[in-house]
XYZ file of C-alpha atoms in Angstrom:
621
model
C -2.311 7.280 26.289
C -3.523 10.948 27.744
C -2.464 12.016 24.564
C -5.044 10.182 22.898
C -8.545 12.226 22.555
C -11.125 9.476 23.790
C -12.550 10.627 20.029
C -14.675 6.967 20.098
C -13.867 4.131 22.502
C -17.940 3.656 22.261
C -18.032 3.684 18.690
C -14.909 1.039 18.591
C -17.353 -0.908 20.628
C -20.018 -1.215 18.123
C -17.812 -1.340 15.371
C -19.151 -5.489 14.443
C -20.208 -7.075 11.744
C -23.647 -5.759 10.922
C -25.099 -8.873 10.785
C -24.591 -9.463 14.026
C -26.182 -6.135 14.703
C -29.308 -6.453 12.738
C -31.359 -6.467 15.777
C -29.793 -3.723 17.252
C -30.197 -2.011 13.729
C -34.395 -2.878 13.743
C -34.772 -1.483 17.301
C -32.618 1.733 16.565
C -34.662 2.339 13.229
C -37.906 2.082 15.145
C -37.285 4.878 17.479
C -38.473 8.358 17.005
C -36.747 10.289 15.009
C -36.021 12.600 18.453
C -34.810 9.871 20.173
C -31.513 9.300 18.543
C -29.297 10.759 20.876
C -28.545 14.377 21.612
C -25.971 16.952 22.720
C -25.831 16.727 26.333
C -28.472 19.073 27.967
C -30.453 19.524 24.933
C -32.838 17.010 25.199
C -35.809 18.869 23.815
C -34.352 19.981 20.427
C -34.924 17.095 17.501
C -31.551 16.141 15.947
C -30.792 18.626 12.698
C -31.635 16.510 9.467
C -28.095 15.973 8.605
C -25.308 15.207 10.342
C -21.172 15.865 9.211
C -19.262 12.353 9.605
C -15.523 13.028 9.021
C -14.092 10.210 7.462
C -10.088 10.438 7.634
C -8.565 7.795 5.666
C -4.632 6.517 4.396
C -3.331 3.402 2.592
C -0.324 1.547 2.445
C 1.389 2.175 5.260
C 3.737 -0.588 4.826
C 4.971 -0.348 8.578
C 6.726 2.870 8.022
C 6.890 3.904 11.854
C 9.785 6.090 11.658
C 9.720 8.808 9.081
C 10.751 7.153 5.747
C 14.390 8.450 4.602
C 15.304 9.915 1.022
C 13.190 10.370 -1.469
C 10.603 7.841 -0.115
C 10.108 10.185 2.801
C 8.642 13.245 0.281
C 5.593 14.058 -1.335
C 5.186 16.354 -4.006
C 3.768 19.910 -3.567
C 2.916 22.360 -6.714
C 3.513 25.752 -5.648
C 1.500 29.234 -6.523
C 3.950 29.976 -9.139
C 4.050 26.110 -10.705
C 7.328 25.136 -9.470
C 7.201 21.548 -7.425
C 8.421 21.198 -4.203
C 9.677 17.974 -1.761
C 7.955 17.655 1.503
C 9.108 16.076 4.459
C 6.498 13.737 5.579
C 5.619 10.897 7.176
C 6.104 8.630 10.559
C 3.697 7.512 13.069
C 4.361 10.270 15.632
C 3.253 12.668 12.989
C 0.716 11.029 10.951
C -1.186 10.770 14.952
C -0.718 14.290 15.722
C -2.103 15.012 12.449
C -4.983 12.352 12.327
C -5.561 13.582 16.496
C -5.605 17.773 15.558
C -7.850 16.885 12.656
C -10.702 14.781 14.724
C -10.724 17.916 16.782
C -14.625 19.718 16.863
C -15.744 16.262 14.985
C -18.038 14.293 17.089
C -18.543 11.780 14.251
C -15.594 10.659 12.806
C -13.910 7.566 11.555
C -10.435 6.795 10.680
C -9.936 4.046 7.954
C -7.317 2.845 5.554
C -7.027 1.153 2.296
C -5.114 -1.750 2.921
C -0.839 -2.444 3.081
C -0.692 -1.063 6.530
C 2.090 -3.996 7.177
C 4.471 -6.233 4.400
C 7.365 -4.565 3.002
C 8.043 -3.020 6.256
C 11.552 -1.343 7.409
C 13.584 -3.789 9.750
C 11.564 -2.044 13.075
C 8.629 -3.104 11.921
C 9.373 -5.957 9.891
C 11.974 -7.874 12.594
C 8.643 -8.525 14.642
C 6.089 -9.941 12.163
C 4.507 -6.399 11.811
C 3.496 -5.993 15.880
C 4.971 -2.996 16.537
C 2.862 -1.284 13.544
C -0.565 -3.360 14.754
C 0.341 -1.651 18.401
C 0.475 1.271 16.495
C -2.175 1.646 14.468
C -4.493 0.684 17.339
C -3.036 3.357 19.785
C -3.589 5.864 16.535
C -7.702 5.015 16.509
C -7.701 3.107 13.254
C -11.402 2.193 13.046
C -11.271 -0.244 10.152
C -9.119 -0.958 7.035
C -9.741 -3.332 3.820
C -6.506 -5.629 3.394
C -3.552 -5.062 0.816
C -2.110 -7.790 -1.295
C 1.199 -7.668 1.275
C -1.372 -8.099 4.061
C -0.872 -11.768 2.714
C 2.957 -11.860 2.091
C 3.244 -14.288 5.592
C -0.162 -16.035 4.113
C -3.501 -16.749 5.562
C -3.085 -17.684 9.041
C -0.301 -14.782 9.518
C -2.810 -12.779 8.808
C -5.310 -14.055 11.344
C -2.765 -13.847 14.130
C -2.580 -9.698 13.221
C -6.126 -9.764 13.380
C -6.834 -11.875 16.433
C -3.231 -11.669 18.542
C -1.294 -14.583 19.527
C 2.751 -14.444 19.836
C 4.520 -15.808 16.748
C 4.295 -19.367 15.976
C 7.893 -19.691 15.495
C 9.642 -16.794 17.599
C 6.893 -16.692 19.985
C 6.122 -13.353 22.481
C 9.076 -10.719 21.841
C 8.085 -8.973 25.124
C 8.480 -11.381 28.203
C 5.411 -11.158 29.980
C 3.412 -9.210 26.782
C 1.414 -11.528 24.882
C 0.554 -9.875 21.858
C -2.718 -8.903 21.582
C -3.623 -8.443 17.656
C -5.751 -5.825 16.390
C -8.934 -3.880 17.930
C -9.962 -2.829 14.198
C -11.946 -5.093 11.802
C -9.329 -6.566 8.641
C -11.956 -6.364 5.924
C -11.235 -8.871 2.931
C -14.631 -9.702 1.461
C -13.145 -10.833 -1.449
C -10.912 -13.179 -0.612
C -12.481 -16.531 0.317
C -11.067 -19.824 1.193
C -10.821 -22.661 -1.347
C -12.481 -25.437 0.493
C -15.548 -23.503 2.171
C -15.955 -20.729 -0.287
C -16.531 -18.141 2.776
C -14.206 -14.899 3.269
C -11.563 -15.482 5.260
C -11.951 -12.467 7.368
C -15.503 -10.061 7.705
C -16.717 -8.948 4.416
C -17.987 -5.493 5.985
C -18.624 -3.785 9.229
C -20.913 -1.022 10.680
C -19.903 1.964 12.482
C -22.763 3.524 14.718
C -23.061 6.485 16.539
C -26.502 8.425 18.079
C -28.430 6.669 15.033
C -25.556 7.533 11.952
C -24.857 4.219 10.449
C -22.165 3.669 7.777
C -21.406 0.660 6.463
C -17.536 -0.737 5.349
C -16.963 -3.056 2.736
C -13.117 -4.141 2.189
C -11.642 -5.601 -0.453
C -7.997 -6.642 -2.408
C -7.025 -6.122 -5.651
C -8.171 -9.669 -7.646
C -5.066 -9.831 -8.981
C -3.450 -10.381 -5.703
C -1.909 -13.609 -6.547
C 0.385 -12.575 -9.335
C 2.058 -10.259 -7.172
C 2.404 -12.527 -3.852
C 4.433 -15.715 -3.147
C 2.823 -18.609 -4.035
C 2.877 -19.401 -0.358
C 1.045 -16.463 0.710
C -1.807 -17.562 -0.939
C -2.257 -21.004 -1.106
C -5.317 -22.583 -0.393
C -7.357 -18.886 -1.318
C -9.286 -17.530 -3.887
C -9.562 -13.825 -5.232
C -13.096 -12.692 -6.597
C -14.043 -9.519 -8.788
C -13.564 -6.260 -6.853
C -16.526 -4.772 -8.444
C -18.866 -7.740 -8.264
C -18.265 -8.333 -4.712
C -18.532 -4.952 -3.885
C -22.011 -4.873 -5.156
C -23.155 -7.650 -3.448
C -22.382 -6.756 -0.071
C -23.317 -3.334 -0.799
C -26.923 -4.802 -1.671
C -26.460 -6.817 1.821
C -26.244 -3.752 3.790
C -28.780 -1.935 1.984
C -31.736 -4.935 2.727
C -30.548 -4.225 6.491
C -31.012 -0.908 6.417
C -27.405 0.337 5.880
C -27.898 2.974 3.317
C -24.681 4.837 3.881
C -21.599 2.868 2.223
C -17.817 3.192 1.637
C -15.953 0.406 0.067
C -12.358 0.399 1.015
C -10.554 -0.801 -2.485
C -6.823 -1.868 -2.282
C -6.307 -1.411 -6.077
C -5.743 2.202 -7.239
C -5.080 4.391 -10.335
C -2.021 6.808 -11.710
C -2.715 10.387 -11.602
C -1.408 12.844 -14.522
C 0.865 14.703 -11.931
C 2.664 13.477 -8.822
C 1.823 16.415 -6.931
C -0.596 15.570 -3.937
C -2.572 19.112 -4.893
C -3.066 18.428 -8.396
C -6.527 18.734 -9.491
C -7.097 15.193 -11.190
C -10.749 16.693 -12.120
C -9.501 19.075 -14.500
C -10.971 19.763 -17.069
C -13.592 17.579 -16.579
C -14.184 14.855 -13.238
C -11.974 12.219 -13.218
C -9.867 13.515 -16.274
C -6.499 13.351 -14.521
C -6.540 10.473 -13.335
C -6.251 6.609 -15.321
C -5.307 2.888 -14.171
C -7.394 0.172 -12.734
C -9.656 2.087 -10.076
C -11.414 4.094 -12.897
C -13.295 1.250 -14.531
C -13.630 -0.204 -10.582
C -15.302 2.799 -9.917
C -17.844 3.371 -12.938
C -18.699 -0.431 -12.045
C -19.877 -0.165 -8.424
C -23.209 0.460 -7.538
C -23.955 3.783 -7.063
C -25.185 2.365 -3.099
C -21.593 2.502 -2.535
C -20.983 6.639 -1.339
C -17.149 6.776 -1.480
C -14.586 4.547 -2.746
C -11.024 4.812 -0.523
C -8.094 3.080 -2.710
C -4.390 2.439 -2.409
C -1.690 -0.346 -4.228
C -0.097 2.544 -6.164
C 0.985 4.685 -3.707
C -0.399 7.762 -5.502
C -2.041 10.579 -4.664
C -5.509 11.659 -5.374
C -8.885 13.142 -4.580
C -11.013 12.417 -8.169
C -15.394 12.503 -8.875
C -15.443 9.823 -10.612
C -19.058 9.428 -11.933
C -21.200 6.426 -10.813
C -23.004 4.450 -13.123
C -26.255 6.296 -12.323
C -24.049 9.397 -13.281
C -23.721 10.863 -9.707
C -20.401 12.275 -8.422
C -18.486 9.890 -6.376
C -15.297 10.284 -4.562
C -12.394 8.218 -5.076
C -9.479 8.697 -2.758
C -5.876 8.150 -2.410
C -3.612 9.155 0.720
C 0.189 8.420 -1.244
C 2.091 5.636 1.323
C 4.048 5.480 4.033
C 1.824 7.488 6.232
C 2.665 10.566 4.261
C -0.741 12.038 3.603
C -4.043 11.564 4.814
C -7.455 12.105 3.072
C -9.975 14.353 5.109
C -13.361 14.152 3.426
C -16.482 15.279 5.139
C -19.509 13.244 4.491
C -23.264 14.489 4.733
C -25.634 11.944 6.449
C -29.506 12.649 5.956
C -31.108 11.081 9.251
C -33.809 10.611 6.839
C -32.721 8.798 3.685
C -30.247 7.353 5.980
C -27.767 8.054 3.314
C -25.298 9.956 2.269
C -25.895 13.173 0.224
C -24.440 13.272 -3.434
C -25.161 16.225 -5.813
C -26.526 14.943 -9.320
C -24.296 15.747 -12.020
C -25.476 18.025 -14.190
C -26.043 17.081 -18.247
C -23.042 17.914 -20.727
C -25.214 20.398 -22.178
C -24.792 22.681 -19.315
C -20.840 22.672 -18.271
C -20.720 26.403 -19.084
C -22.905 27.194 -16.863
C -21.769 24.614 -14.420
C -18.616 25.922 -14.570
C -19.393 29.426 -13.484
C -22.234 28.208 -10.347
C -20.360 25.114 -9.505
C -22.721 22.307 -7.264
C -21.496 22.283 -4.091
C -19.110 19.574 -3.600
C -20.707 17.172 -1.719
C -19.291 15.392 -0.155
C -15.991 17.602 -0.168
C -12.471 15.970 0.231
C -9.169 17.165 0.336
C -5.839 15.402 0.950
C -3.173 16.674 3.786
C 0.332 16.682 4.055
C 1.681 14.722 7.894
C 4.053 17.060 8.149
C 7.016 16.586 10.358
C 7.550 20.361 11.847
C 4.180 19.485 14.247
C 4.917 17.998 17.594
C 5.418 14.330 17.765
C 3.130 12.125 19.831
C 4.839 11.066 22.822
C 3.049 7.705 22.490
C 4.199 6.975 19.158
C 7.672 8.334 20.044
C 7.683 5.838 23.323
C 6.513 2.612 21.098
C 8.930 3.381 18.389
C 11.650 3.244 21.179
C 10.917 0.387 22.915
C 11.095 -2.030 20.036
C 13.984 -0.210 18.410
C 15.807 -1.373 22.036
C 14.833 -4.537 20.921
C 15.778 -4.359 17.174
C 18.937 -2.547 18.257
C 21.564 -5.398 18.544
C 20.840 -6.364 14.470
C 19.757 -3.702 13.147
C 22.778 -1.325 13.650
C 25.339 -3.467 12.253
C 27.101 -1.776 9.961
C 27.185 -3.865 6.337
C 28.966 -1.241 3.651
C 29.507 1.959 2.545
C 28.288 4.101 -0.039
C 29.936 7.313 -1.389
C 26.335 9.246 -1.799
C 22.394 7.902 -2.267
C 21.772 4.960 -4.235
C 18.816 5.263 -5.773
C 15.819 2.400 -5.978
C 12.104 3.213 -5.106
C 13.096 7.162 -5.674
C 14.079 6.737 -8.990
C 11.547 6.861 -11.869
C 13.899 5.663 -14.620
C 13.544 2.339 -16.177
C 17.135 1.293 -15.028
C 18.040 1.924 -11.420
C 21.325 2.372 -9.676
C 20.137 0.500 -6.838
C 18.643 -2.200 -9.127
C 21.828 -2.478 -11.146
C 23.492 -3.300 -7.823
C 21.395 -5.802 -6.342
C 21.432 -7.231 -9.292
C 25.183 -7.714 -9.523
C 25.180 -8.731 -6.196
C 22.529 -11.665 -7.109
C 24.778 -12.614 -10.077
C 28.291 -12.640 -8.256
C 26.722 -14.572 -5.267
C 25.235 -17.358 -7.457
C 27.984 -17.178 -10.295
C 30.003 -20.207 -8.853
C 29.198 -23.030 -9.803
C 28.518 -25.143 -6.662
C 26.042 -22.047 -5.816
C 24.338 -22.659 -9.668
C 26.472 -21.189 -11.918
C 24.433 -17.996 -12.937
C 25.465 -16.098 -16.035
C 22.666 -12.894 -15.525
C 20.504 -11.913 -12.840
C 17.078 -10.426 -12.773
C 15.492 -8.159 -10.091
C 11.803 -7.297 -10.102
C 11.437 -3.431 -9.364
C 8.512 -3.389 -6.905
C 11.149 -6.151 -4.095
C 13.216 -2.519 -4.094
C 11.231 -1.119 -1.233
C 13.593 2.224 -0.687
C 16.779 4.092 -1.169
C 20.571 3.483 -0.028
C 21.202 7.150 1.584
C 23.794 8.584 2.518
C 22.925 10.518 5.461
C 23.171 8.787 8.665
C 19.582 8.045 10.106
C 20.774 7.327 13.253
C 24.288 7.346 15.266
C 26.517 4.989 12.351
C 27.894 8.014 10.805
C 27.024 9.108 7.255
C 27.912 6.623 4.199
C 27.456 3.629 6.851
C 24.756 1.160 5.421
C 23.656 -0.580 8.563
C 21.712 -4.178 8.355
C 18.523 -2.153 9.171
C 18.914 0.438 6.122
C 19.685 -2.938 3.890
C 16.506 -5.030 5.185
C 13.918 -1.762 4.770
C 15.685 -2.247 0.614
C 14.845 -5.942 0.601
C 12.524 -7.286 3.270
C 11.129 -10.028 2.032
C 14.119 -12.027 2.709
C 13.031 -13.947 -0.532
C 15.342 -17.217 -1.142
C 17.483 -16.848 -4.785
C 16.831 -19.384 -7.287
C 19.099 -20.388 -10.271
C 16.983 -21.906 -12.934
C 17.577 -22.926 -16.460
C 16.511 -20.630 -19.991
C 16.415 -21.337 -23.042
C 17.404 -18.053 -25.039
C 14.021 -17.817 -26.399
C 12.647 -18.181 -23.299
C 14.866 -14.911 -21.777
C 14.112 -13.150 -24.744
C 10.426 -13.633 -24.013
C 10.734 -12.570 -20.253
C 11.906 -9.551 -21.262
C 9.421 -8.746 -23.882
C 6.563 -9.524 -20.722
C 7.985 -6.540 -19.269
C 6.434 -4.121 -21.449
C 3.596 -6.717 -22.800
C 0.497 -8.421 -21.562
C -0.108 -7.678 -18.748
C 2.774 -5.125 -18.101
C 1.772 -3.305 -21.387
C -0.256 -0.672 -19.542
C 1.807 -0.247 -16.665
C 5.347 -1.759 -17.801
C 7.527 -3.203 -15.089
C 10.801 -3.085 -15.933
C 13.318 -6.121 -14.772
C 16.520 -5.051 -13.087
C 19.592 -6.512 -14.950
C 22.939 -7.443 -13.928
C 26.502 -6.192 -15.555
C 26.554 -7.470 -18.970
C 23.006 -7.744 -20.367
C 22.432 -4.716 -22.576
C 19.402 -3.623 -25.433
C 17.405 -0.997 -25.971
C 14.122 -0.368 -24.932
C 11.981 1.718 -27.538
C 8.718 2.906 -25.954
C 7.585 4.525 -29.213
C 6.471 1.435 -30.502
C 3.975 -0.958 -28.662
C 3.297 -4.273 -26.614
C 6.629 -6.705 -26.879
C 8.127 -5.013 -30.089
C 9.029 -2.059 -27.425
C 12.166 -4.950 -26.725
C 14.713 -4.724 -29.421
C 14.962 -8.085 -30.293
C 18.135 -8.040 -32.343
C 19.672 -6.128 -29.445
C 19.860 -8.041 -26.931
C 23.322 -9.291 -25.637
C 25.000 -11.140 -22.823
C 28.649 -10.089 -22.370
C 28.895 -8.411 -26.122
C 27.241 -11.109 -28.048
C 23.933 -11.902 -28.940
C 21.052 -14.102 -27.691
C 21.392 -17.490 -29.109
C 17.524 -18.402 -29.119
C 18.200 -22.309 -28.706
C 20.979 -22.144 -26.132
C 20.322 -22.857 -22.340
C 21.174 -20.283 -20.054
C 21.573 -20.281 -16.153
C 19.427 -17.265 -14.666
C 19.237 -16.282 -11.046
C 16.134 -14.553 -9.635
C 13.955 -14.270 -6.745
C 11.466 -17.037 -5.707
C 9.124 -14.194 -6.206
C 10.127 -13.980 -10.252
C 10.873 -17.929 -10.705
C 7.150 -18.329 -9.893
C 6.344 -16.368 -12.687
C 5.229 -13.238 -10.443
C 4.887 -10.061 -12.018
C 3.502 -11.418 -15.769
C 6.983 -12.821 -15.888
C 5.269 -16.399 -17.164
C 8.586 -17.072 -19.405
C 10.754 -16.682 -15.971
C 8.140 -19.321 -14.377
C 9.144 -22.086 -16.767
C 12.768 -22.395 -15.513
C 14.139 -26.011 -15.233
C 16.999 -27.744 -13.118
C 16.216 -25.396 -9.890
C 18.780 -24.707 -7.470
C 17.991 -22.583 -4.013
C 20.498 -20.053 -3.218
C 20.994 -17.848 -0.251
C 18.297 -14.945 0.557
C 18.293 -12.066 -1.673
C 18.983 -9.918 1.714
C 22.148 -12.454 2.684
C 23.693 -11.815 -0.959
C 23.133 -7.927 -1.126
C 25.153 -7.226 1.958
C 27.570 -9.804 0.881
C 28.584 -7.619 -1.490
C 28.347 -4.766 0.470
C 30.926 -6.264 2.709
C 32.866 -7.396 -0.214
C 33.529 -4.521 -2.466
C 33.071 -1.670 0.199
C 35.775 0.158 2.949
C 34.784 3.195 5.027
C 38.086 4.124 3.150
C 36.796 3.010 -0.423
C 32.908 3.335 -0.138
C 30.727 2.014 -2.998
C 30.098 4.582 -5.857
C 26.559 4.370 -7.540
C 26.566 2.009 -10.077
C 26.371 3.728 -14.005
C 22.792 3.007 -15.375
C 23.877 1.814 -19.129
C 22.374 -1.208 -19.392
C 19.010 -0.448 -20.536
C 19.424 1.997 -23.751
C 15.982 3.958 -23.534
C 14.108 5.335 -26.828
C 11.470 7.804 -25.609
């Protein structure tokens, strides 16, 4: 730990709920403005009016402790001269050196995240239940995050056991003698209340205080959270409005003398370039950037100073105006630990709050343009490179529970002849999606295991690339267990289900309708479905009905058909509501167990496994 700068071990300490502080709050609000706390030795000079807090920030970290491989280990960079280039990035050992050089000459400064930092993770993390990336983000001075929608993946009281410690129920302590000892940084999910007593499962908010600078945390999930987790991860809890919970615990800081707030949103927005230095505030602020998070953010209450977002693992550093019509920053950090968000924010020891420039009226943008406000506060996000030094702490933890993982997670399972594409793809139709797929079908095809005719894979369960560079000592083309969990870790159980025609024809139409229309998600398809996808025309008639075929022929609306999917998609996840009214259910093997069945079956180190052709899906752009 000497490599950790002791930035605030006293501000972790005070780092409680606020209403638990209001006392302390009164007594620290009735002192002279002088006696606030100074620089050592300087007792006789009053405190400057303001004050810089650094606020660092990153979101969905997804237990990515080792640099992510492929393309899901990149971010986007535009250069001078226009052309885009892939970055290395991301890991723990970086993303600390980075978040450590940057607290440097910062007194006050906080490190927070936008939910996801576990769920979905690569076999290291995942094999443990997520400790290994708790340990981490603790050792790395995470002050506070909101939670993700995967924070509930395990459900409810999974969740409490990251935040308060406790071995595993089932596996209990990995570490003989180590009990494990949860996290030292407040999970804030003020939306998300139980069913039975109606309050939030974890704190709504918390305080961070330092010589008299108080800024208030409010955390909260995307509402939709439920359509996008297991039905098991979220039983017994209820999702509220992101905006309208926001502004009520904004207004419950404010009455205690909080004035300085940043909500910490785990729902995000799509900005018009993928390049991490794009200005999404061109031409005018906010411009570049659309999805959910811009009509979250013109509905918060301008109390709220900064809104920190994740969920679609974009990048972005927008104004978004408030609804008074001040600037407000909304911020995105990527995933994986590939970028973090440095934004400096001005405290007036006064106003107590934080200072935002008024945005000026449209009549004078000329002008504007040519003496710009000062950006206030100012944000920027930065590339965790990996040609810094690693932290020696991070590089320690990552090898003691990859001894542990070891045994399982270098067994080799396949081989592939060169990447297989999944999360780095941005086409509708994915190599690695047509694979898994196939592998679903041919391990539930027989008809003692349900007697599947097509397959369906939801796109966001493909959580990274097959490549074909070794990672660690297998050799390249070798796809170990470990490379094949970080693909598919939810370890979600198959489930062969009954269709009528109509019904599949419908499911697909939800992909690109409802509410997929905005954002559509297209369902992986195994070998012998084919149509054509037009996305000049709108909402479901985007799926060419008269298209559609299974093995050659077509549809037959009134026919039953045997699908196999995901417990995830036969619970209607995803808008999928047609997939959700299956009949005669059968339970296969995992979705993990089935994928490197096939790898085993139709792979050699003599006759790897070519990347399937994507001609499936015919796209009309």
């Amino acid at each position: 730990m000497s490599a950790t700068p002791q930035k605030n071990r006293a501000s972790r300490r005070v780092l409680a709920a606020a209403a638990g502080l209001a006392t302390v709050g009164a007594l620290v609000a009735a002192m002279p403005a002088g006696a606030h706390g100074h620089g050592k030795g300087h007792g006789h000079h009053p405190p400057a009016r303001t004050v810089d807090v650094q606020l660092l920030s990153f979101n969905d970290l997804h237990g990515n402790l080792e640099p992510p491989a492929g393309s899901a280990g990149t971010v986007n960079e535009t250069q001078a001269d226009g052309t885009v280039k892939a970055v290395p990035a991301g890991g723990v050992e970086y993303l600390a050196s980075s978040l450590r050089t940057a607290r440097k000459g910062h007194p006050y400064s906080i490190t927070a995240a936008g939910g996801d930092m576990v769920g979905a993770s690569p076999l290291l993390s995942g094999l443990f239940h997520d400790e290994p990336t708790i340990e981490a983000l603790n050792q790395i001075d995470l002050d506070v995050t909101s939670v993700g929608n995967h924070e509930f993946d395990e459900g409810a009281t999974e969740l409490a056991r990251l935040q308060n410690g406790g071995c595993h129920p089932v596996e209990g302590c990995y570490e003989q003698g180590k009990k494990f000892k949860g996290a030292d940084f407040p999970y804030l999910a003020a939306n998300v209340t139980d069913e039975k007593t109606g309050k939030p499962i974890l704190k709504p908010y918390t305080v961070w205080k330092k010589n008299g600078v108080k800024i208030g945390f409010i955390g909260v999930t995307l509402e939709g959270t439920p359509n996008i987790v297991t039905a098991n991860g979220v039983k017994g809890l209820k999702f509220h409005d992101e905006i309208e919970t926001v502004n009520k615990y904004a207004k419950e800081l404010d009455r205690q003398g909080v004035k300085s707030i940043v909500a910490l949103i785990h729902e995000g927005g799509a900005p018009a370039s993928s390049s991490y230095n794009y200005d999404c505030d061109s031409p005018g602020a906010g411009d570049g950037i659309s999805g959910p998070i811009t009509d979250i953010a013109k509905g918060i209450s301008p109390k709220v100073d900064a809104l920190v977002t994740g969920h679609t693992h974009q990048a972005y550093v927008c104004t978004i105006p408030d609804p008074a019509g001040n600037p407000r920053l909304v911020t995105s950090a990527a995933s994986f630990g590939k970028l973090y968000t440095d934004t400096t924010l001005t405290y007036d020891r006064r106003t107590k709050d934080i200072v935002r420039t008024a945005v000026k009226g449209s009549g004078t943008a000329q002008s504007s343009k040519h003496h710009p406000a000062p950006a206030n506060p100012v944000s920027a996000n930065h590339v965790v490179t990996r040609d810094q030094a690693k932290a020696t702490d991070m590089t320690a933890l990552i090898a003691r529970w990859n001894t542990l993982a070891a045994p399982i997670a270098n067994r080799p399972q396949g081989f592939i002849s060169a990447d297989i594409n999944g999360r780095g793809s941005t086409a509708p139709e994915k190599p690695l999606g047509n694979l898994i797929a196939d592998a679903q079908l041919e391990g539930l095809a027989p008809a003692d295991k349900g007697g599947a005719v097509v397959a369906f894979m939801n796109p966001g369960g493909i959580r990274a690339d097959l490549v074909y560079k070794a990672t660690g000592s297998e050799g390249d083309g070798v796809v170990t267990y470990g490379e094949s969990f970080t693909v598919q870790p939810f370890t979600n159980m198959m489930n062969v289900v009954d269709l009528t025609g109509a019904q599949l024809v419908t499911a697909l139409q939800q992909q690109v309708s409802g509410s997929n229309e905005a954002s559509p998600k297209i369902l992986q398809v195994s070998r012998g479905l084919t149509y054509t996808l037009d996305m000049t025309k709108s909402g479901a008639d985007r799926v060419v009905a008269d298209t559609i075929k299974l093995n050659g022929e077509a549809i037959d609306p009134a026919k039953s058909y045997r699908v196999a999917m995901n417990e995830f998609l036969a619970g209607g996840g995803d808008g999928f509501a047609a997939l959700g009214a299956g009949t005669n259910k059968l339970v296969g093997a995992s979705d993990l167990d089935l994928f490197n069945a096939y790898l085993a079956a139709h792979s050699t180190a003599a006759a790897p496994l070519a990347p399937p052709a994507t001609d499936r899906i015919t796209v009309v752009q």
